[in-house]
């Protein structure tokens, strides 16, 4: 852990740091609230603290750890992708997706929010070791894990931005660069920090972790019983095809993966989302749909089918509307809940890793 990043610290860690500095412990809570309630991101904003403590904070801890270098907005204005530089010069992407209030009216009535959904897609690693063939991040290989603070800081960056516009982040998906379960400890520490009722207090049920299917981590996640949603990048219903798209399938084949999913559902009572990037003529065939339906039968799940976001390192093309409709029709008739999701921000290369690769 890089202790100099303030977002790497939990409240107890911050409290013991202040004790080391001979400061009263209530100051830790004031700093915590400044960070997570007021979205202050420079020591000078903490005017509730004595100048000497502000000075100590600025000498000892790094606040502004994400330096936005490129921000792109889709032509419809609803997707904003930001490329941020980290302290070691490496870059990550974070995406904000805005949804019209009418599209999700029920949720917002329930949540009493007068705005549409504001979903952040955040990164957990620089690059990725999983090597999924269609993914720009996978194509660049693994560089390093993000610290918990670097994960938290992405949310706080956009929380601040939205706060200035009178809005809030409503959902966070860990589907950006990297495999969250490959960076398990830092990812869970970040989730717990975001979730802290004394801090940002972001509900676990508004978070979704997406994994390519690291079975031991799914089992650990099951045992830890967080309320966070789980999404699995499945993409193929037989091992030969899945291994050709997601090499990790060699290690954790579909049967083993679905057993872990079944155990997760039994233990938590929670529904799993299966992601399906639809590649024309590859995994959007009626055969794949029938096979998928037979494998998911009886599972509490939902399939999200998303036309592939094309990348330069992969020759596959997005499915057509007609093929996608036929695919979900087969699933629906077999009793598997399924939705075709829109690709967002295609004109700004919003697929994970595409902007970093380009830059
Ligand atoms: S799809 Fe996810 S797990 Fe696969 S290479 Fe890309 S970032 Fe990694």
mmCIF file of C-alpha atoms and ligand atoms in Angstrom:
data_model
loop_
_atom_site.group_PDB
_atom_site.id
_atom_site.type_symbol
_atom_site.label_atom_id
_atom_site.label_comp_id
_atom_site.label_asym_id
_atom_site.label_seq_id
_atom_site.Cartn_x
_atom_site.Cartn_y
_atom_site.Cartn_z
ATOM 1 C CA UNK A 1 0.000 0.000 0.000
ATOM 2 C CA UNK A 2 1.206 3.500 -0.746
ATOM 3 C CA UNK A 3 0.523 5.139 2.648
ATOM 4 C CA UNK A 4 0.942 8.616 1.227
ATOM 5 C CA UNK A 5 -2.433 8.494 -0.540
ATOM 6 C CA UNK A 6 -5.129 9.722 1.825
ATOM 7 C CA UNK A 7 -7.800 7.621 0.093
ATOM 8 C CA UNK A 8 -5.775 4.506 0.979
ATOM 9 C CA UNK A 9 -6.555 5.015 4.644
ATOM 10 C CA UNK A 10 -9.536 3.679 6.532
ATOM 11 C CA UNK A 11 -10.965 5.810 9.357
ATOM 12 C CA UNK A 12 -9.166 3.750 12.066
ATOM 13 C CA UNK A 13 -5.875 4.112 10.118
ATOM 14 C CA UNK A 14 -6.373 7.851 9.789
ATOM 15 C CA UNK A 15 -7.205 8.058 13.495
ATOM 16 C CA UNK A 16 -4.007 6.255 14.490
ATOM 17 C CA UNK A 17 -1.990 8.506 12.187
ATOM 18 C CA UNK A 18 -3.400 11.572 13.944
ATOM 19 C CA UNK A 19 -2.642 9.989 17.309
ATOM 20 C CA UNK A 20 0.974 9.571 16.152
ATOM 21 C CA UNK A 21 0.925 13.279 15.317
ATOM 22 C CA UNK A 22 -0.402 14.104 18.828
ATOM 23 C CA UNK A 23 -3.626 15.463 17.373
ATOM 24 C CA UNK A 24 -7.026 14.878 18.999
ATOM 25 C CA UNK A 25 -8.799 11.889 17.465
ATOM 26 C CA UNK A 26 -11.957 13.873 16.608
ATOM 27 C CA UNK A 27 -9.857 15.583 13.944
ATOM 28 C CA UNK A 28 -9.764 12.270 12.042
ATOM 29 C CA UNK A 29 -13.536 12.263 11.813
ATOM 30 C CA UNK A 30 -13.534 15.884 10.640
ATOM 31 C CA UNK A 31 -11.073 15.004 7.884
ATOM 32 C CA UNK A 32 -13.134 11.938 6.988
ATOM 33 C CA UNK A 33 -16.275 14.008 6.643
ATOM 34 C CA UNK A 34 -14.431 16.646 4.658
ATOM 35 C CA UNK A 35 -13.289 13.993 2.205
ATOM 36 C CA UNK A 36 -16.449 11.952 1.881
ATOM 37 C CA UNK A 37 -19.286 14.369 2.703
ATOM 38 C CA UNK A 38 -17.921 17.648 1.367
ATOM 39 C CA UNK A 39 -15.706 16.181 -1.391
ATOM 40 C CA UNK A 40 -12.739 18.378 -0.465
ATOM 41 C CA UNK A 41 -9.643 17.247 -2.275
ATOM 42 C CA UNK A 42 -6.938 19.673 -1.171
ATOM 43 C CA UNK A 43 -5.718 20.286 2.398
ATOM 44 C CA UNK A 44 -6.403 24.013 2.066
ATOM 45 C CA UNK A 45 -10.144 23.354 1.783
ATOM 46 C CA UNK A 46 -10.132 21.928 5.324
ATOM 47 C CA UNK A 47 -10.563 25.316 6.962
ATOM 48 C CA UNK A 48 -12.180 23.633 9.991
ATOM 49 C CA UNK A 49 -8.689 22.389 10.904
ATOM 50 C CA UNK A 50 -5.894 24.450 12.420
ATOM 51 C CA UNK A 51 -3.376 25.722 9.879
ATOM 52 C CA UNK A 52 -0.623 23.603 11.457
ATOM 53 C CA UNK A 53 -2.606 20.395 10.836
ATOM 54 C CA UNK A 54 -3.442 21.417 7.271
ATOM 55 C CA UNK A 55 0.263 21.935 6.756
ATOM 56 C CA UNK A 56 1.040 18.477 8.160
ATOM 57 C CA UNK A 57 -1.605 16.918 5.921
ATOM 58 C CA UNK A 58 -0.224 18.520 2.815
ATOM 59 C CA UNK A 59 3.345 17.486 3.676
ATOM 60 C CA UNK A 60 2.515 13.888 4.564
ATOM 61 C CA UNK A 61 -0.412 12.799 2.435
ATOM 62 C CA UNK A 62 -1.269 12.953 -1.234
ATOM 63 C CA UNK A 63 -4.848 14.146 -1.888
ATOM 64 C CA UNK A 64 -5.154 14.769 -5.584
ATOM 65 C CA UNK A 65 -3.960 11.432 -6.893
ATOM 66 C CA UNK A 66 -5.831 11.360 -10.188
ATOM 67 C CA UNK A 67 -4.788 13.884 -12.785
ATOM 68 C CA UNK A 68 -7.315 13.978 -15.618
ATOM 69 C CA UNK A 69 -5.426 14.271 -18.903
ATOM 70 C CA UNK A 70 -8.155 13.574 -21.459
ATOM 71 C CA UNK A 71 -11.920 13.826 -21.169
ATOM 72 C CA UNK A 72 -14.196 12.776 -23.998
ATOM 73 C CA UNK A 73 -17.938 13.228 -24.190
ATOM 74 C CA UNK A 74 -20.137 11.165 -26.496
ATOM 75 C CA UNK A 75 -22.100 13.048 -29.157
ATOM 76 C CA UNK A 76 -25.350 12.503 -27.218
ATOM 77 C CA UNK A 77 -23.660 13.993 -24.117
ATOM 78 C CA UNK A 78 -24.608 10.978 -22.021
ATOM 79 C CA UNK A 79 -21.259 9.242 -21.686
ATOM 80 C CA UNK A 80 -18.129 10.912 -20.360
ATOM 81 C CA UNK A 81 -14.846 9.087 -20.380
ATOM 82 C CA UNK A 82 -11.895 10.412 -18.427
ATOM 83 C CA UNK A 83 -8.328 9.274 -18.759
ATOM 84 C CA UNK A 84 -6.444 9.924 -15.532
ATOM 85 C CA UNK A 85 -2.750 9.801 -14.849
ATOM 86 C CA UNK A 86 -1.581 8.158 -11.623
ATOM 87 C CA UNK A 87 1.404 9.198 -9.482
ATOM 88 C CA UNK A 88 3.724 6.823 -11.410
ATOM 89 C CA UNK A 89 2.645 8.146 -14.809
ATOM 90 C CA UNK A 90 0.431 5.143 -15.619
ATOM 91 C CA UNK A 91 -3.063 5.831 -16.923
ATOM 92 C CA UNK A 92 -6.519 4.475 -16.162
ATOM 93 C CA UNK A 93 -9.985 5.136 -17.505
ATOM 94 C CA UNK A 94 -13.205 5.914 -15.682
ATOM 95 C CA UNK A 95 -16.535 6.326 -17.442
ATOM 96 C CA UNK A 96 -19.666 8.172 -16.331
ATOM 97 C CA UNK A 97 -22.901 7.094 -17.994
ATOM 98 C CA UNK A 98 -26.025 9.219 -17.632
ATOM 99 C CA UNK A 99 -29.469 7.743 -18.082
ATOM 100 C CA UNK A 100 -32.689 9.599 -18.636
ATOM 101 C CA UNK A 101 -34.866 9.708 -15.494
ATOM 102 C CA UNK A 102 -37.879 8.321 -17.356
ATOM 103 C CA UNK A 103 -35.904 5.201 -18.276
ATOM 104 C CA UNK A 104 -35.585 4.201 -14.656
ATOM 105 C CA UNK A 105 -38.382 6.101 -13.034
ATOM 106 C CA UNK A 106 -39.308 3.362 -10.630
ATOM 107 C CA UNK A 107 -35.864 3.144 -9.092
ATOM 108 C CA UNK A 108 -35.600 6.897 -8.684
ATOM 109 C CA UNK A 109 -39.045 7.242 -7.168
ATOM 110 C CA UNK A 110 -38.013 4.606 -4.685
ATOM 111 C CA UNK A 111 -34.712 6.343 -4.042
ATOM 112 C CA UNK A 112 -36.337 9.759 -3.993
ATOM 113 C CA UNK A 113 -33.848 11.185 -6.461
ATOM 114 C CA UNK A 114 -34.888 13.886 -8.872
ATOM 115 C CA UNK A 115 -32.246 12.963 -11.414
ATOM 116 C CA UNK A 116 -31.563 10.087 -13.783
ATOM 117 C CA UNK A 117 -29.208 7.234 -13.074
ATOM 118 C CA UNK A 118 -25.551 8.247 -12.941
ATOM 119 C CA UNK A 119 -23.473 5.118 -13.285
ATOM 120 C CA UNK A 120 -19.709 5.057 -12.962
ATOM 121 C CA UNK A 121 -17.611 2.350 -14.538
ATOM 122 C CA UNK A 122 -14.322 2.232 -12.627
ATOM 123 C CA UNK A 123 -10.981 0.451 -13.046
ATOM 124 C CA UNK A 124 -9.266 -1.857 -10.565
ATOM 125 C CA UNK A 125 -5.957 -2.460 -12.357
ATOM 126 C CA UNK A 126 -3.699 -0.812 -14.902
ATOM 127 C CA UNK A 127 -4.002 -3.233 -17.810
ATOM 128 C CA UNK A 128 -5.201 -6.777 -17.182
ATOM 129 C CA UNK A 129 -3.681 -10.250 -17.025
ATOM 130 C CA UNK A 130 -6.792 -12.105 -18.211
ATOM 131 C CA UNK A 131 -6.164 -11.621 -21.931
ATOM 132 C CA UNK A 132 -9.776 -11.725 -23.159
ATOM 133 C CA UNK A 133 -9.203 -11.498 -26.897
ATOM 134 C CA UNK A 134 -11.831 -8.882 -27.708
ATOM 135 C CA UNK A 135 -10.827 -6.447 -24.951
ATOM 136 C CA UNK A 136 -8.473 -3.491 -25.435
ATOM 137 C CA UNK A 137 -7.282 -3.732 -21.811
ATOM 138 C CA UNK A 138 -6.589 -7.446 -22.192
ATOM 139 C CA UNK A 139 -4.647 -6.696 -25.366
ATOM 140 C CA UNK A 140 -2.290 -4.334 -23.483
ATOM 141 C CA UNK A 141 -1.392 -6.902 -20.779
ATOM 142 C CA UNK A 142 -1.039 -6.445 -17.028
ATOM 143 C CA UNK A 143 0.847 -3.445 -15.620
ATOM 144 C CA UNK A 144 -0.108 -3.276 -11.929
ATOM 145 C CA UNK A 145 -2.878 -3.456 -9.353
ATOM 146 C CA UNK A 146 -4.551 -0.238 -8.252
ATOM 147 C CA UNK A 147 -4.416 0.502 -4.530
ATOM 148 C CA UNK A 148 -7.715 0.729 -2.671
ATOM 149 C CA UNK A 149 -7.268 4.515 -2.600
ATOM 150 C CA UNK A 150 -6.823 4.707 -6.366
ATOM 151 C CA UNK A 151 -10.090 2.802 -6.774
ATOM 152 C CA UNK A 152 -11.923 4.993 -4.240
ATOM 153 C CA UNK A 153 -10.493 8.189 -5.763
ATOM 154 C CA UNK A 154 -12.164 7.460 -9.120
ATOM 155 C CA UNK A 155 -15.570 7.473 -7.439
ATOM 156 C CA UNK A 156 -14.775 10.585 -5.413
ATOM 157 C CA UNK A 157 -13.541 12.415 -8.514
ATOM 158 C CA UNK A 158 -16.907 11.964 -10.247
ATOM 159 C CA UNK A 159 -18.875 12.387 -7.005
ATOM 160 C CA UNK A 160 -17.305 15.844 -6.698
ATOM 161 C CA UNK A 161 -18.012 16.660 -10.333
ATOM 162 C CA UNK A 162 -21.673 15.645 -10.028
ATOM 163 C CA UNK A 163 -22.023 17.336 -6.630
ATOM 164 C CA UNK A 164 -21.077 20.637 -8.284
ATOM 165 C CA UNK A 165 -24.010 20.078 -10.666
ATOM 166 C CA UNK A 166 -26.411 19.182 -7.840
ATOM 167 C CA UNK A 167 -26.323 15.476 -8.696
ATOM 168 C CA UNK A 168 -25.094 12.264 -7.109
ATOM 169 C CA UNK A 169 -23.530 9.004 -8.265
ATOM 170 C CA UNK A 170 -26.299 6.394 -8.190
ATOM 171 C CA UNK A 171 -24.466 3.232 -9.275
ATOM 172 C CA UNK A 172 -20.892 2.013 -9.546
ATOM 173 C CA UNK A 173 -19.832 -0.922 -11.695
ATOM 174 C CA UNK A 174 -16.351 -2.429 -11.426
ATOM 175 C CA UNK A 175 -16.154 -3.210 -15.122
ATOM 176 C CA UNK A 176 -13.423 -0.833 -16.228
ATOM 177 C CA UNK A 177 -9.803 -1.779 -16.755
ATOM 178 C CA UNK A 178 -8.728 -4.912 -14.904
ATOM 179 C CA UNK A 179 -10.187 -7.994 -13.254
ATOM 180 C CA UNK A 180 -11.449 -6.919 -9.795
ATOM 181 C CA UNK A 181 -11.068 -10.407 -8.292
ATOM 182 C CA UNK A 182 -7.408 -10.558 -9.393
ATOM 183 C CA UNK A 183 -6.908 -7.519 -7.130
ATOM 184 C CA UNK A 184 -9.251 -8.895 -4.479
ATOM 185 C CA UNK A 185 -8.000 -7.314 -1.246
ATOM 186 C CA UNK A 186 -7.662 -3.782 -2.601
ATOM 187 C CA UNK A 187 -11.000 -4.004 -4.386
ATOM 188 C CA UNK A 188 -12.838 -5.152 -1.248
ATOM 189 C CA UNK A 189 -11.072 -2.535 0.890
ATOM 190 C CA UNK A 190 -12.234 0.120 -1.600
ATOM 191 C CA UNK A 191 -15.809 -1.190 -1.528
ATOM 192 C CA UNK A 192 -15.843 -1.222 2.266
ATOM 193 C CA UNK A 193 -14.494 2.340 2.362
ATOM 194 C CA UNK A 194 -17.124 3.593 -0.095
ATOM 195 C CA UNK A 195 -19.715 1.730 1.938
ATOM 196 C CA UNK A 196 -18.661 3.201 5.305
ATOM 197 C CA UNK A 197 -21.765 4.755 6.956
ATOM 198 C CA UNK A 198 -19.555 7.437 8.547
ATOM 199 C CA UNK A 199 -18.028 8.300 5.191
ATOM 200 C CA UNK A 200 -19.405 8.247 1.661
ATOM 201 C CA UNK A 201 -22.057 5.713 2.730
ATOM 202 C CA UNK A 202 -22.554 4.350 -0.778
ATOM 203 C CA UNK A 203 -24.951 1.387 -0.561
ATOM 204 C CA UNK A 204 -23.396 -1.971 -1.414
ATOM 205 C CA UNK A 205 -26.469 -2.857 -3.463
ATOM 206 C CA UNK A 206 -25.597 -0.018 -5.827
ATOM 207 C CA UNK A 207 -22.253 -1.624 -6.596
ATOM 208 C CA UNK A 208 -21.650 -4.353 -9.152
ATOM 209 C CA UNK A 209 -18.482 -6.411 -9.448
ATOM 210 C CA UNK A 210 -17.880 -7.972 -12.820
ATOM 211 C CA UNK A 211 -15.546 -10.938 -13.049
ATOM 212 C CA UNK A 212 -14.329 -13.122 -15.848
ATOM 213 C CA UNK A 213 -14.847 -16.091 -13.536
ATOM 214 C CA UNK A 214 -12.014 -16.594 -11.022
ATOM 215 C CA UNK A 215 -13.674 -19.452 -9.170
ATOM 216 C CA UNK A 216 -11.715 -19.348 -5.858
ATOM 217 C CA UNK A 217 -12.407 -15.604 -5.594
ATOM 218 C CA UNK A 218 -16.117 -16.131 -6.319
ATOM 219 C CA UNK A 219 -16.171 -18.661 -3.486
ATOM 220 C CA UNK A 220 -14.399 -16.253 -1.138
ATOM 221 C CA UNK A 221 -16.789 -13.473 -2.151
ATOM 222 C CA UNK A 222 -19.719 -15.817 -1.461
ATOM 223 C CA UNK A 223 -18.427 -16.589 2.029
ATOM 224 C CA UNK A 224 -17.902 -12.904 2.826
ATOM 225 C CA UNK A 225 -21.556 -12.147 2.014
ATOM 226 C CA UNK A 226 -21.282 -8.525 0.922
ATOM 227 C CA UNK A 227 -24.493 -7.108 -0.558
ATOM 228 C CA UNK A 228 -22.681 -6.147 -3.774
ATOM 229 C CA UNK A 229 -24.123 -7.446 -7.072
ATOM 230 C CA UNK A 230 -22.138 -10.042 -8.974
ATOM 231 C CA UNK A 231 -21.838 -10.132 -12.766
ATOM 232 C CA UNK A 232 -20.018 -12.870 -14.656
ATOM 233 C CA UNK A 233 -18.541 -12.331 -18.109
ATOM 234 C CA UNK A 234 -19.653 -15.589 -19.678
ATOM 235 C CA UNK A 235 -19.729 -14.854 -23.433
ATOM 236 C CA UNK A 236 -19.825 -18.497 -24.571
ATOM 237 C CA UNK A 237 -21.732 -21.632 -23.601
ATOM 238 C CA UNK A 238 -19.149 -24.293 -24.502
ATOM 239 C CA UNK A 239 -15.574 -24.597 -23.286
ATOM 240 C CA UNK A 240 -13.903 -24.611 -26.711
ATOM 241 C CA UNK A 241 -15.487 -21.341 -27.746
ATOM 242 C CA UNK A 242 -15.147 -19.752 -24.306
ATOM 243 C CA UNK A 243 -11.456 -20.643 -24.047
ATOM 244 C CA UNK A 244 -10.856 -19.122 -27.491
ATOM 245 C CA UNK A 245 -12.380 -15.853 -26.256
ATOM 246 C CA UNK A 246 -11.421 -15.918 -22.561
ATOM 247 C CA UNK A 247 -8.196 -17.874 -21.904
ATOM 248 C CA UNK A 248 -9.007 -18.053 -18.155
ATOM 249 C CA UNK A 249 -11.624 -20.653 -19.104
ATOM 250 C CA UNK A 250 -8.757 -23.156 -19.458
ATOM 251 C CA UNK A 251 -8.218 -22.868 -15.737
ATOM 252 C CA UNK A 252 -11.843 -22.531 -14.626
ATOM 253 C CA UNK A 253 -14.086 -24.211 -17.192
ATOM 254 C CA UNK A 254 -17.795 -23.459 -17.484
ATOM 255 C CA UNK A 255 -19.013 -26.369 -15.346
ATOM 256 C CA UNK A 256 -16.805 -25.356 -12.416
ATOM 257 C CA UNK A 257 -17.735 -21.685 -12.862
ATOM 258 C CA UNK A 258 -21.467 -22.372 -12.922
ATOM 259 C CA UNK A 259 -21.173 -24.576 -9.843
ATOM 260 C CA UNK A 260 -19.585 -21.651 -7.999
ATOM 261 C CA UNK A 261 -22.399 -19.411 -9.277
ATOM 262 C CA UNK A 262 -25.028 -21.868 -8.106
ATOM 263 C CA UNK A 263 -23.439 -21.998 -4.640
ATOM 264 C CA UNK A 264 -23.295 -18.189 -4.542
ATOM 265 C CA UNK A 265 -27.014 -17.936 -5.309
ATOM 266 C CA UNK A 266 -27.884 -20.594 -2.726
ATOM 267 C CA UNK A 267 -25.781 -18.921 -0.027
ATOM 268 C CA UNK A 268 -26.818 -15.330 -0.683
ATOM 269 C CA UNK A 269 -30.241 -15.572 -2.359
ATOM 270 C CA UNK A 270 -28.925 -12.998 -4.837
ATOM 271 C CA UNK A 271 -29.387 -13.018 -8.590
ATOM 272 C CA UNK A 272 -26.323 -13.178 -10.840
ATOM 273 C CA UNK A 273 -25.994 -11.259 -14.093
ATOM 274 C CA UNK A 274 -24.289 -13.041 -16.977
ATOM 275 C CA UNK A 275 -22.658 -10.724 -19.495
ATOM 276 C CA UNK A 276 -22.623 -11.746 -23.142
ATOM 277 C CA UNK A 277 -20.665 -9.573 -25.626
ATOM 278 C CA UNK A 278 -22.337 -10.553 -28.893
ATOM 279 C CA UNK A 279 -19.886 -11.215 -31.707
ATOM 280 C CA UNK A 280 -21.391 -11.639 -35.143
ATOM 281 C CA UNK A 281 -21.367 -15.280 -36.235
ATOM 282 C CA UNK A 282 -19.315 -16.365 -33.217
ATOM 283 C CA UNK A 283 -21.443 -16.503 -30.051
ATOM 284 C CA UNK A 284 -24.746 -15.063 -31.303
ATOM 285 C CA UNK A 285 -25.902 -18.301 -32.972
ATOM 286 C CA UNK A 286 -29.099 -20.230 -32.152
ATOM 287 C CA UNK A 287 -26.897 -23.181 -31.051
ATOM 288 C CA UNK A 288 -25.150 -21.029 -28.456
ATOM 289 C CA UNK A 289 -28.473 -19.637 -27.267
ATOM 290 C CA UNK A 290 -29.977 -23.119 -26.814
ATOM 291 C CA UNK A 291 -26.858 -24.402 -25.050
ATOM 292 C CA UNK A 292 -26.765 -21.342 -22.789
ATOM 293 C CA UNK A 293 -30.435 -21.765 -21.912
ATOM 294 C CA UNK A 294 -29.845 -25.392 -20.937
ATOM 295 C CA UNK A 295 -26.844 -24.486 -18.754
ATOM 296 C CA UNK A 296 -28.579 -21.622 -16.943
ATOM 297 C CA UNK A 297 -31.838 -23.500 -16.379
ATOM 298 C CA UNK A 298 -32.965 -23.174 -12.762
ATOM 299 C CA UNK A 299 -30.400 -20.482 -11.883
ATOM 300 C CA UNK A 300 -31.572 -17.182 -10.418
ATOM 301 C CA UNK A 301 -29.967 -15.055 -13.095
ATOM 302 C CA UNK A 302 -30.306 -12.482 -15.843
ATOM 303 C CA UNK A 303 -28.438 -12.382 -19.148
ATOM 304 C CA UNK A 304 -27.196 -9.019 -20.412
ATOM 305 C CA UNK A 305 -26.477 -9.329 -24.119
ATOM 306 C CA UNK A 306 -24.401 -6.422 -25.448
ATOM 307 C CA UNK A 307 -23.310 -6.072 -29.078
ATOM 308 C CA UNK A 308 -19.498 -6.227 -29.123
ATOM 309 C CA UNK A 309 -17.596 -2.955 -28.788
ATOM 310 C CA UNK A 310 -15.044 -3.512 -31.580
ATOM 311 C CA UNK A 311 -11.324 -3.137 -30.781
ATOM 312 C CA UNK A 312 -8.348 -2.844 -33.091
ATOM 313 C CA UNK A 313 -6.686 -6.034 -31.864
ATOM 314 C CA UNK A 314 -9.683 -8.290 -32.565
ATOM 315 C CA UNK A 315 -11.298 -9.022 -35.903
ATOM 316 C CA UNK A 316 -14.774 -9.904 -34.520
ATOM 317 C CA UNK A 317 -17.672 -7.598 -35.362
ATOM 318 C CA UNK A 318 -20.760 -6.619 -33.383
ATOM 319 C CA UNK A 319 -23.848 -8.750 -33.848
ATOM 320 C CA UNK A 320 -26.757 -7.369 -35.851
ATOM 321 C CA UNK A 321 -30.017 -6.257 -34.276
ATOM 322 C CA UNK A 322 -31.849 -9.147 -35.926
ATOM 323 C CA UNK A 323 -29.399 -11.804 -34.696
ATOM 324 C CA UNK A 324 -29.461 -10.309 -31.199
ATOM 325 C CA UNK A 325 -33.272 -10.427 -31.175
ATOM 326 C CA UNK A 326 -33.293 -14.059 -32.306
ATOM 327 C CA UNK A 327 -30.766 -14.927 -29.609
ATOM 328 C CA UNK A 328 -32.726 -13.414 -26.737
ATOM 329 C CA UNK A 329 -35.945 -14.798 -28.133
ATOM 330 C CA UNK A 330 -34.580 -18.332 -27.685
ATOM 331 C CA UNK A 331 -33.467 -17.540 -24.143
ATOM 332 C CA UNK A 332 -36.779 -15.908 -23.239
ATOM 333 C CA UNK A 333 -38.784 -18.858 -24.591
ATOM 334 C CA UNK A 334 -36.635 -21.133 -22.416
ATOM 335 C CA UNK A 335 -37.478 -19.049 -19.341
ATOM 336 C CA UNK A 336 -34.108 -17.254 -19.031
ATOM 337 C CA UNK A 337 -34.556 -13.515 -18.348
ATOM 338 C CA UNK A 338 -32.514 -11.604 -20.888
ATOM 339 C CA UNK A 339 -32.052 -8.030 -22.096
ATOM 340 C CA UNK A 340 -30.182 -6.489 -24.999
ATOM 341 C CA UNK A 341 -28.145 -3.621 -23.590
ATOM 342 C CA UNK A 342 -27.204 -0.575 -25.564
ATOM 343 C CA UNK A 343 -23.562 0.064 -26.289
ATOM 344 C CA UNK A 344 -22.705 3.376 -24.683
ATOM 345 C CA UNK A 345 -20.208 5.953 -25.918
ATOM 346 C CA UNK A 346 -19.160 3.995 -28.985
ATOM 347 C CA UNK A 347 -17.981 7.262 -30.599
ATOM 348 C CA UNK A 348 -15.580 7.942 -27.716
ATOM 349 C CA UNK A 349 -14.153 4.430 -27.468
ATOM 350 C CA UNK A 350 -15.918 3.804 -24.166
ATOM 351 C CA UNK A 351 -15.073 0.087 -24.123
ATOM 352 C CA UNK A 352 -12.577 -0.489 -21.316
ATOM 353 C CA UNK A 353 -8.971 0.208 -22.227
ATOM 354 C CA UNK A 354 -9.734 1.668 -25.641
ATOM 355 C CA UNK A 355 -8.793 5.237 -24.790
ATOM 356 C CA UNK A 356 -5.597 4.280 -22.927
ATOM 357 C CA UNK A 357 -4.522 2.132 -25.885
ATOM 358 C CA UNK A 358 -5.206 4.958 -28.293
ATOM 359 C CA UNK A 359 -3.319 7.534 -26.234
HETATM 360 S S1 LIG B 1 -12.651 -8.114 -20.336
HETATM 361 FE FE1 LIG B 1 -12.111 -7.578 -18.219
HETATM 362 S S2 LIG B 1 -11.064 -9.437 -17.492
HETATM 363 FE FE2 LIG B 1 -11.077 -9.594 -19.724
HETATM 364 S S3 LIG B 1 -9.124 -8.685 -20.363
HETATM 365 FE FE3 LIG B 1 -10.687 -7.041 -20.387
HETATM 366 S S4 LIG B 1 -10.486 -6.043 -18.421
HETATM 367 FE FE4 LIG B 1 -9.493 -8.042 -18.249
#
